[in-house]
Coordinates of C-alpha atoms in Angstrom, one line a residue:
M1 CA 0.0 0.0 0.0
N2 CA 2.8 2.4 0.8
E3 CA 4.5 1.6 -2.5
I4 CA 1.3 2.4 -4.4
R5 CA 1.0 5.8 -2.5
T6 CA 4.6 6.6 -3.2
R7 CA 4.1 6.0 -6.9
Q8 CA 1.0 8.1 -7.0
H9 CA 2.7 10.9 -5.2
L10 CA 5.6 10.7 -7.7
E11 CA 3.3 10.8 -10.7
T12 CA 1.6 13.9 -9.2
V13 CA 4.9 15.6 -8.8
V14 CA 5.9 14.8 -12.4
R15 CA 2.5 16.0 -13.7
C16 CA 3.0 19.3 -11.9
L17 CA 6.6 19.9 -13.0
P18 CA 5.6 21.8 -16.2
L19 CA 3.9 24.5 -14.1
V20 CA 7.4 25.3 -12.8
L21 CA 9.6 24.3 -15.7
V22 CA 7.6 26.0 -18.5
P23 CA 8.0 29.6 -17.1
L24 CA 11.7 28.9 -16.5
L25 CA 12.1 27.8 -20.1
L26 CA 10.3 30.8 -21.4
A27 CA 12.2 33.2 -19.2
A28 CA 15.5 31.5 -20.2
S29 CA 14.6 32.1 -23.9
T30 CA 14.2 35.8 -23.4
F31 CA 17.2 37.9 -24.6
P32 CA 16.6 41.7 -24.2
G33 CA 17.1 43.5 -27.4
E34 CA 17.3 40.4 -29.4
Y35 CA 14.4 38.1 -28.7
R36 CA 11.3 38.2 -26.5
V37 CA 8.8 35.3 -26.3
P38 CA 5.5 36.5 -27.7
W39 CA 2.7 36.9 -25.2
I40 CA 0.5 34.5 -27.2
Y41 CA 3.2 31.9 -26.8
W42 CA 3.2 32.5 -23.1
V43 CA -0.6 32.0 -22.9
L44 CA -0.5 28.8 -25.0
A45 CA 2.5 27.4 -23.1
M46 CA 1.0 28.0 -19.6
A47 CA -2.3 26.7 -20.8
A48 CA -0.6 23.5 -22.1
S49 CA 1.3 23.1 -18.8
L50 CA -2.0 23.5 -16.8
V51 CA -3.9 21.0 -19.0
F52 CA -1.0 18.6 -18.6
A53 CA -0.9 18.9 -14.8
L54 CA -4.7 18.6 -14.4
G55 CA -5.3 15.8 -17.0
A56 CA -4.0 12.8 -15.2
R57 CA -7.4 11.2 -15.0
W58 CA -8.3 11.8 -18.6
P59 CA -5.4 10.8 -20.8
L60 CA -7.2 10.9 -24.2
P61 CA -8.8 14.3 -23.8
T62 CA -5.6 15.6 -22.4
S63 CA -3.6 14.3 -25.4
L64 CA -6.1 15.8 -27.9
A65 CA -6.0 19.2 -26.0
M66 CA -2.2 19.1 -25.9
S67 CA -2.1 18.5 -29.7
A68 CA -4.5 21.4 -30.3
L69 CA -2.4 23.8 -28.2
A70 CA 0.9 22.5 -29.8
T71 CA -0.2 23.3 -33.4
P72 CA -0.1 27.1 -33.1
M73 CA 3.0 27.0 -30.8
F74 CA 4.8 25.0 -33.6
R75 CA 3.9 27.8 -36.0
I76 CA 5.2 30.6 -33.8
P77 CA 8.9 31.1 -34.3
A78 CA 10.5 30.0 -30.9
W79 CA 14.0 30.7 -29.7
G80 CA 16.1 28.5 -27.5
L81 CA 14.6 26.4 -24.8
S82 CA 11.1 27.8 -25.4
G83 CA 10.9 25.6 -28.5
L84 CA 10.6 22.5 -26.2
V85 CA 7.2 23.4 -24.7
P86 CA 5.0 22.0 -27.5
F87 CA 6.6 18.6 -27.0
L88 CA 4.5 18.1 -23.9
G89 CA 2.1 16.8 -26.4
A90 CA 4.5 13.9 -27.1
I91 CA 4.6 13.1 -23.4
A92 CA 0.8 13.2 -23.3
L93 CA 0.8 10.7 -26.3
V94 CA 3.1 8.4 -24.3
D95 CA 0.6 8.5 -21.4
V96 CA -2.3 7.7 -23.7
V97 CA -0.6 4.7 -25.3
R98 CA 0.7 3.5 -21.9
R99 CA -2.6 3.5 -20.1
T100 CA -5.2 2.6 -22.6
H101 CA -5.9 -0.7 -24.4
R102 CA -8.4 0.8 -26.8
T103 CA -6.9 0.8 -30.3
A104 CA -9.3 3.5 -31.5
A105 CA -8.1 5.9 -28.7
V106 CA -4.4 5.2 -29.6
V107 CA -5.0 5.8 -33.3
L108 CA -6.9 9.0 -32.6
A109 CA -4.3 10.5 -30.2
T110 CA -1.5 9.5 -32.6
A111 CA -3.2 11.0 -35.6
C112 CA -3.9 14.3 -33.8
W113 CA -0.3 14.6 -32.6
A114 CA 1.0 13.7 -36.1
G115 CA -1.3 16.3 -37.6
A116 CA -0.2 19.0 -35.0
V117 CA 3.5 18.2 -35.7
G118 CA 3.1 18.1 -39.5
F119 CA 0.9 21.2 -39.8
G120 CA 3.0 23.1 -37.3
R121 CA 6.4 22.2 -38.7
W122 CA 5.3 22.7 -42.3
S123 CA 5.3 26.5 -41.9
Q124 CA 8.9 26.4 -40.6
H125 CA 10.2 23.8 -43.1
D126 CA 13.2 25.0 -45.2
P127 CA 12.1 25.0 -48.8
T128 CA 15.6 24.0 -49.9
L129 CA 15.1 20.6 -48.1
S130 CA 13.1 17.8 -49.7
R131 CA 9.7 16.9 -48.3
A132 CA 11.2 13.5 -47.3
S133 CA 13.1 15.3 -44.6
L134 CA 9.9 16.8 -43.3
V135 CA 8.3 13.3 -43.3
L136 CA 11.3 11.9 -41.5
E137 CA 11.1 14.6 -38.9
V138 CA 7.4 14.1 -38.3
S139 CA 7.8 10.3 -38.2
T140 CA 10.5 10.7 -35.5
Y141 CA 8.5 13.1 -33.4
V142 CA 5.4 10.8 -33.6
G143 CA 7.1 7.4 -33.8
L144 CA 9.3 7.7 -30.8
P145 CA 6.5 8.6 -28.3
L146 CA 4.3 5.9 -29.8
L147 CA 7.1 3.2 -29.3
L148 CA 7.9 4.4 -25.9
G149 CA 4.2 4.2 -24.9
L150 CA 3.9 0.7 -26.3
Y151 CA 7.0 -0.4 -24.4
L152 CA 5.8 1.1 -21.1
R153 CA 2.4 -0.5 -21.7
G154 CA 4.0 -3.9 -22.2
Q155 CA 6.0 -3.4 -19.0
R156 CA 2.9 -2.4 -17.1
Q157 CA 1.1 -5.5 -18.4
L158 CA 4.1 -7.7 -17.4
A159 CA 4.3 -6.3 -13.9
A160 CA 0.5 -6.8 -13.5
N161 CA 0.8 -10.4 -14.7
L162 CA 3.7 -11.1 -12.4
A163 CA 1.8 -9.7 -9.5
L164 CA -1.2 -11.8 -10.3
R165 CA 0.8 -14.9 -10.6
A166 CA 2.6 -14.2 -7.4
A167 CA -0.7 -13.6 -5.6
D168 CA -2.1 -16.8 -7.1
A169 CA 1.0 -18.7 -6.1
E170 CA 0.7 -17.3 -2.6
T171 CA -2.9 -18.3 -2.4
R172 CA -2.2 -21.9 -3.6
R173 CA 0.7 -22.1 -1.1
A174 CA -1.5 -21.0 1.8
E175 CA -4.2 -23.4 0.7
A176 CA -1.7 -26.2 0.5
E177 CA -0.3 -25.3 3.9
Q178 CA -3.8 -25.3 5.4
R179 CA -4.6 -28.7 3.9
T180 CA -1.3 -30.0 5.3
R181 CA -2.2 -28.7 8.8
L182 CA -5.7 -30.3 8.5
I183 CA -4.2 -33.6 7.5
E184 CA -1.7 -33.5 10.3
R185 CA -4.5 -32.6 12.8
G186 CA -6.5 -35.5 11.4
A187 CA -3.6 -37.9 11.8
L188 CA -3.1 -36.8 15.4
A189 CA -6.8 -37.2 16.0
R190 CA -6.7 -40.8 14.8
E191 CA -3.7 -41.4 17.1
L192 CA -5.6 -39.9 20.0
H193 CA -8.5 -42.2 19.4
D194 CA -6.2 -45.1 19.3
L195 CA -4.8 -44.1 22.7
V196 CA -8.2 -43.6 24.1
A197 CA -9.2 -47.0 22.8
H198 CA -6.1 -48.5 24.5
H199 CA -7.0 -46.9 27.9
M200 CA -10.7 -47.8 27.5
A201 CA -9.8 -51.5 26.9
S202 CA -7.6 -51.4 30.1
I203 CA -10.5 -49.9 32.0
V204 CA -13.0 -52.5 30.8
L205 CA -10.5 -55.3 31.6
R206 CA -9.9 -54.0 35.2
I207 CA -13.6 -53.5 35.8
G208 CA -14.2 -57.1 34.7
V209 CA -11.5 -58.3 37.1
A210 CA -13.1 -56.3 39.9
R211 CA -16.5 -57.9 39.3
H212 CA -15.0 -61.3 39.8
V213 CA -13.0 -60.2 42.9
V214 CA -16.0 -58.8 44.7
A215 CA -18.5 -61.5 43.6
E216 CA -19.9 -61.8 47.1
A217 CA -20.0 -58.0 47.7
D218 CA -23.1 -55.9 48.3
P219 CA -25.5 -56.2 45.3
R220 CA -25.5 -52.5 45.0
V221 CA -21.7 -52.5 44.4
R222 CA -22.1 -55.2 41.8
A223 CA -24.8 -53.2 40.1
V224 CA -22.6 -50.2 39.9
L225 CA -19.7 -52.3 38.6
D226 CA -21.9 -53.9 36.0
D227 CA -23.2 -50.5 34.8
V228 CA -19.7 -49.1 34.6
H229 CA -18.5 -52.2 32.8
G230 CA -21.4 -52.0 30.3
T231 CA -20.9 -48.2 29.7
A232 CA -17.2 -48.6 29.2
S233 CA -17.7 -51.6 26.8
D234 CA -20.2 -49.6 24.8
A235 CA -17.8 -46.6 24.6
L236 CA -14.9 -48.9 23.5
A237 CA -17.1 -50.4 20.8
D238 CA -18.1 -46.9 19.6
I239 CA -14.4 -45.8 19.5
R240 CA -13.3 -48.9 17.6
R241 CA -16.1 -48.3 15.0
L242 CA -14.9 -44.7 14.7
L243 CA -11.4 -45.8 14.2
T244 CA -12.4 -48.2 11.5
A245 CA -14.0 -45.3 9.7
L246 CA -11.1 -43.0 10.2
R247 CA -8.3 -45.4 9.7
D248 CA -5.7 -44.5 7.0
P249 CA -4.1 -47.9 6.0
A250 CA -0.9 -46.1 5.2
L251 CA -0.5 -44.9 8.8
G252 CA -0.5 -48.4 10.3
E253 CA -1.5 -49.2 13.9
V254 CA -0.5 -46.9 16.7
A255 CA 0.7 -48.9 19.7
L256 CA 3.3 -46.4 20.9
V257 CA 2.3 -45.8 24.4
D258 CA 5.3 -46.6 26.5
S259 CA 8.8 -45.1 26.2
D260 CA 10.5 -48.4 25.3
A261 CA 8.2 -48.9 22.2
A262 CA 8.8 -45.3 21.1
R263 CA 12.6 -45.8 21.5
T264 CA 12.4 -49.0 19.5
E265 CA 10.6 -47.4 16.7
M266 CA 13.0 -44.5 16.5
E267 CA 16.0 -46.9 16.3
A268 CA 14.2 -48.7 13.6
A269 CA 13.8 -45.5 11.7
V270 CA 17.5 -44.9 12.1
E271 CA 18.3 -48.4 10.7
R272 CA 16.1 -47.7 7.6
V273 CA 18.1 -44.6 6.8
R274 CA 21.3 -46.5 7.3
A275 CA 20.0 -49.2 5.0
A276 CA 19.5 -46.5 2.3
G277 CA 23.2 -45.8 2.3
F278 CA 23.5 -42.9 4.8
D279 CA 26.1 -42.7 7.6
V280 CA 23.8 -42.2 10.5
T281 CA 25.0 -41.5 14.1
A282 CA 22.3 -41.7 16.7
E283 CA 22.9 -40.1 20.1
I284 CA 19.9 -40.8 22.3
R285 CA 21.2 -39.4 25.6
T286 CA 17.9 -39.5 27.6
G287 CA 14.8 -41.5 27.9
V288 CA 11.4 -40.3 26.8
G289 CA 9.5 -41.4 29.9
G290 CA 8.9 -37.8 30.9
L291 CA 6.7 -37.2 27.9
D292 CA 3.1 -38.2 27.9
A293 CA 1.6 -40.5 25.2
I294 CA 1.0 -37.6 22.8
G295 CA 4.4 -36.3 23.4
R296 CA 6.0 -39.7 22.7
L297 CA 4.0 -40.0 19.5
T298 CA 4.9 -36.5 18.4
L299 CA 8.6 -37.2 19.1
L300 CA 8.5 -40.4 17.0
R301 CA 6.8 -38.6 14.1
L302 CA 9.3 -35.8 14.2
V303 CA 12.2 -38.2 14.1
Q304 CA 10.7 -40.3 11.3
E305 CA 9.8 -37.2 9.2
S306 CA 13.2 -35.6 9.7
L307 CA 15.0 -38.8 8.7
T308 CA 12.6 -39.2 5.7
N309 CA 13.5 -35.8 4.5
V310 CA 17.2 -36.6 4.7
M311 CA 16.6 -39.6 2.4
K312 CA 14.5 -37.4 0.0
H313 CA 16.9 -34.4 -0.3
A314 CA 20.5 -35.5 0.6
Q315 CA 22.9 -37.7 -1.3
P316 CA 23.5 -41.2 0.0
G317 CA 26.6 -41.5 2.0
V318 CA 26.5 -38.1 3.7
P319 CA 26.9 -38.1 7.4
V320 CA 23.6 -37.7 9.5
L321 CA 23.6 -36.9 13.1
L322 CA 20.5 -37.5 15.4
T323 CA 20.7 -36.3 19.0
I324 CA 18.0 -36.5 21.6
D325 CA 18.5 -34.9 25.0
S326 CA 16.8 -33.4 28.0
V327 CA 16.6 -29.6 27.7
D328 CA 14.6 -27.0 29.7
G329 CA 12.0 -29.4 31.1
G330 CA 11.5 -31.3 27.9
I331 CA 13.1 -33.3 25.1
A332 CA 15.2 -31.7 22.4
V333 CA 15.8 -33.3 19.0
R334 CA 18.3 -32.3 16.5
V335 CA 18.8 -33.9 13.0
R336 CA 21.8 -32.6 11.0
S337 CA 22.7 -33.5 7.5
A338 CA 24.3 -32.0 4.4
A339 CA 22.3 -29.2 2.8
A340 CA 23.3 -29.9 -0.8
G341 CA 20.5 -30.7 -3.2
R342 CA 17.8 -29.0 -1.3
A343 CA 15.2 -26.7 -2.7
A344 CA 15.6 -23.0 -2.5
N345 CA 12.7 -22.7 -0.1
P346 CA 12.4 -26.0 1.8
Q347 CA 10.5 -24.4 4.6
A348 CA 7.5 -24.4 2.3
G349 CA 7.5 -28.2 2.1
H350 CA 4.5 -30.1 3.4
G351 CA 6.7 -32.2 5.7
I352 CA 8.1 -29.2 7.5
I353 CA 4.7 -27.7 7.9
G354 CA 3.2 -30.9 9.2
M355 CA 6.1 -31.2 11.7
R356 CA 5.5 -27.7 13.0
E357 CA 1.8 -28.3 13.3
R358 CA 2.2 -31.5 15.2
A359 CA 4.8 -30.0 17.5
Q360 CA 2.6 -26.9 18.3
L361 CA -0.3 -29.2 19.1
A362 CA 1.9 -31.0 21.6
G363 CA 3.1 -27.7 23.1
G364 CA 6.5 -27.7 21.5
R365 CA 8.2 -26.1 18.5
V366 CA 10.1 -27.0 15.3
T367 CA 12.7 -25.0 13.4
A368 CA 14.3 -26.1 10.2
G369 CA 16.8 -24.4 7.8
A370 CA 20.2 -24.4 6.3
T371 CA 23.2 -23.3 8.3
G372 CA 26.3 -23.1 6.2
S373 CA 26.7 -26.4 4.4
E374 CA 24.3 -28.3 6.8
W375 CA 20.5 -28.7 7.0
I376 CA 19.4 -28.7 10.6
V377 CA 16.0 -29.6 12.1
D378 CA 15.6 -28.6 15.8
A379 CA 12.6 -29.6 17.8
W380 CA 11.6 -29.3 21.5
L381 CA 8.7 -31.0 23.3
P382 CA 7.7 -30.3 26.8
N383 CA 7.4 -33.1 29.4
G384 CA 3.9 -34.1 30.4
E385 CA 3.9 -32.0 33.6
N386 CA 5.2 -28.9 31.7
R387 CA 2.7 -28.9 28.8
A388 CA 0.2 -26.1 29.0

């Protein structure tokens, strides 16, 4: 917005310049005792500068008026710099060609300017010169503004097209990012349902055991246990039906509740990268028991996605370092690899967006980017008691 306002202010200043420059040109062309600019030339010149300054909103009428004012000025003998004033009409023609796409308007403005130049210059044409020289002169005074206007119009259209394409690309990028976030949220929701189903199954099992242990208890206690057991069983059945509808076969089962299973899966991910030909060093300096179930799932997904990105973008054989450590009441993860072969803007990749979304939902954060010759992914997840 500021750029548009700056451009508008600049155009206004340029439009108003003739109001200052024209009197200076006329005054500079006055030589006492030798030449004095005729008063009619002063009137026509100031009228032309005023029309030019006020005609920004109406390029075609302004061009026609400038051609009409230039015709008598061309016919009046001018001395020195005062002879430049009629050529404000050429600038007005450039403005018409630059701003309008109507062929008829361009043809009309060009014809009027050509007529003004031809008729005005004819009276001052040296009879010893051929008419071809006059035609060449008129063609130059008309052709150059026309070509310049066409060039500026092309540049203006190109800039508009580039801006449109950039806006369209930004819209598509934002939509793709939003879809990625929704997909990641959906995946996390499915994993949450898996975890809830796991806990519900445990509750149902324990209530069933309690019913057998207190078989001789007060009938009212057994009635409460039976009711809780039935409600929990119904809830577990509903969750399992929901999981069946939501399940994405590509995701596989989620049974990563304890820290040992999470560590086993992370080590398996490291081995897959090694098998692909990468020199992977894994330094897991802490356990993940401090994370809750969602934190452990998120940690695993971040490690898996980071290592998958290494296989996608880096060359086999490059060194890869995975470190997991306790930092600031949480778990910090860092994956370092060679940055060669990566896209110019890898942050825009769906994998990075998904990792950030998942980490934010777990109360953590993810940063990714090139540092020198390395590509580094840093993530931090809070322990269960520290998550807001």
